[in-house]
C-alpha positions in Angstrom: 16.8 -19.0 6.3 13.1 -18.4 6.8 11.7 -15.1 8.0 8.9 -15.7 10.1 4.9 -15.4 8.2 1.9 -15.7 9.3 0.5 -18.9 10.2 -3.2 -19.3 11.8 -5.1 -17.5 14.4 -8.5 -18.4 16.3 -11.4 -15.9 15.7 -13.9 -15.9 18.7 -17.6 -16.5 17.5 -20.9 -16.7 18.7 -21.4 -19.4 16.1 -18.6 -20.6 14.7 -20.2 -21.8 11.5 -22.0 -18.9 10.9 -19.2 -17.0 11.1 -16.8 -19.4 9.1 -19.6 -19.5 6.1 -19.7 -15.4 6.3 -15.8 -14.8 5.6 -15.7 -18.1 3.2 -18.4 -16.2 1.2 -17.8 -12.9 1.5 -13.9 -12.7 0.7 -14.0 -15.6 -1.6 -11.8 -18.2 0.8 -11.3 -21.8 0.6 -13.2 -24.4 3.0 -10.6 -26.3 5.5 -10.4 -29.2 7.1 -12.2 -28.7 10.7 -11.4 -30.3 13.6 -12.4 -30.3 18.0 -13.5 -26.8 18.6 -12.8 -25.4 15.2 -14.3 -24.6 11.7 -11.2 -23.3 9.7 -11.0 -21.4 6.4 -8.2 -21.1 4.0 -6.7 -17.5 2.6 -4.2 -17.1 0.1 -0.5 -18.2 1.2 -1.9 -21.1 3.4 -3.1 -18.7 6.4 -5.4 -20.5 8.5 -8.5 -18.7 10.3 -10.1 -20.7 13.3 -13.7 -20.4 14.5 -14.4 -21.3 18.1 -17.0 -20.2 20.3 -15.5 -19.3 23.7 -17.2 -19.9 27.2 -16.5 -16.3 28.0 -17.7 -12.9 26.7 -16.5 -12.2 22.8 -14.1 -9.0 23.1 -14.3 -7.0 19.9 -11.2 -7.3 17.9 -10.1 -5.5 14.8 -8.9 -8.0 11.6 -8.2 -6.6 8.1 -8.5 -8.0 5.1 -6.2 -6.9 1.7 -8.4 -7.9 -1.4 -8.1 -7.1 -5.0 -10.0 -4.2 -6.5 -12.4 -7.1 -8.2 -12.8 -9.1 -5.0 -13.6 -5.5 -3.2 -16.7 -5.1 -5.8 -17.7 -8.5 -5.4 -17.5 -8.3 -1.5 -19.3 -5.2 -1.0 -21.7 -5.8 -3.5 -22.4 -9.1 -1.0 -22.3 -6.6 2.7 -25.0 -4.4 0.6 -27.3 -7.5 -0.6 -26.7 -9.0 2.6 -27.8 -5.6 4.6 -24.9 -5.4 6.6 -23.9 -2.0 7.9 -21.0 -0.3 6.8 -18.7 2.6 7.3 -16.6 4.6 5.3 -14.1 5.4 8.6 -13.6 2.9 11.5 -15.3 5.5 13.9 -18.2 4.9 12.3 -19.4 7.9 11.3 -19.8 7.7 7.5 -22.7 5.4 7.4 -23.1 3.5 3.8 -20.1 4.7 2.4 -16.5 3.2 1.2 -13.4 5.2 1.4 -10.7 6.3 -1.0 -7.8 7.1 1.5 -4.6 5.5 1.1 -4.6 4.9 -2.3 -7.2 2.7 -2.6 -10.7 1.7 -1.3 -11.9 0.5 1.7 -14.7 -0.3 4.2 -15.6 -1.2 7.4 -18.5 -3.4 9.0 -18.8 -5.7 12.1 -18.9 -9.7 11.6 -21.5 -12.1 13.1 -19.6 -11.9 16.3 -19.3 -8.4 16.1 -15.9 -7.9 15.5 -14.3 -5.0 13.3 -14.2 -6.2 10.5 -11.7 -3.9 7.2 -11.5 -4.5 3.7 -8.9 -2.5 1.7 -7.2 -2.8 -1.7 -3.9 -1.1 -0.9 -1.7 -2.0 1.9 -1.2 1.1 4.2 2.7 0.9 4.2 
């Protein structure tokens, strides 16, 4: 018997390529097959993130990312080159900064569409 994992999920975007290039570069993810409405990306154990731009107004959502202390470096060495702002804490008060809570590192920034984007290195539970 299966449990149940996760499978795909559709990202609102202004631009939906924009926004597929920015998350296939920044956390290191594989190009997928696109299709209608969508430009997809691939993570690790065959999760599936869809682009579409909506005909509606883009509510923020929240999506978090667990990455490898390497692919952390890598990533936030691209958010600083590629001058995006950052936070240390998701209310956005520690400007420029990472975090150390929970056992690892973390960040937060907003994506094209300007969703909350988090990047951490340890799972919280």
């Amino acid at each position: 018997m299966i449990s149940a994992t996760f499978n795909h999920t559709i990202i609102a975007s202004k631009d939906r390529n924009e926004s597929a290039q920015f998350y296939r570069e920044l956390i290191e993810a594989s190009e997928a097959p696109s299709w209608g409405p969508f430009s997809n990306i691939l993570l690790d154990g065959g999760v599936m993130l869809q682009f579409a731009e909506p005909p509606v107004e883009i509510q923020m959502q929240h999506y978090a990312f667990l990455v490898d202390e390497e692919l952390f470096d890598r990533a936030y060495s691209r958010l600083v080159d590629w001058d995006v702002t950052h936070w240390a804490d998701p209310q956005m008060t520690r400007s420029g900064e990472t975090n150390t809570e929970h056992g690892g590192r973390g960040v937060y920034f907003k994506d094209p569409a300007g969703h909350a984007i988090e990047l951490i290195t340890q799972p919280y539970l």
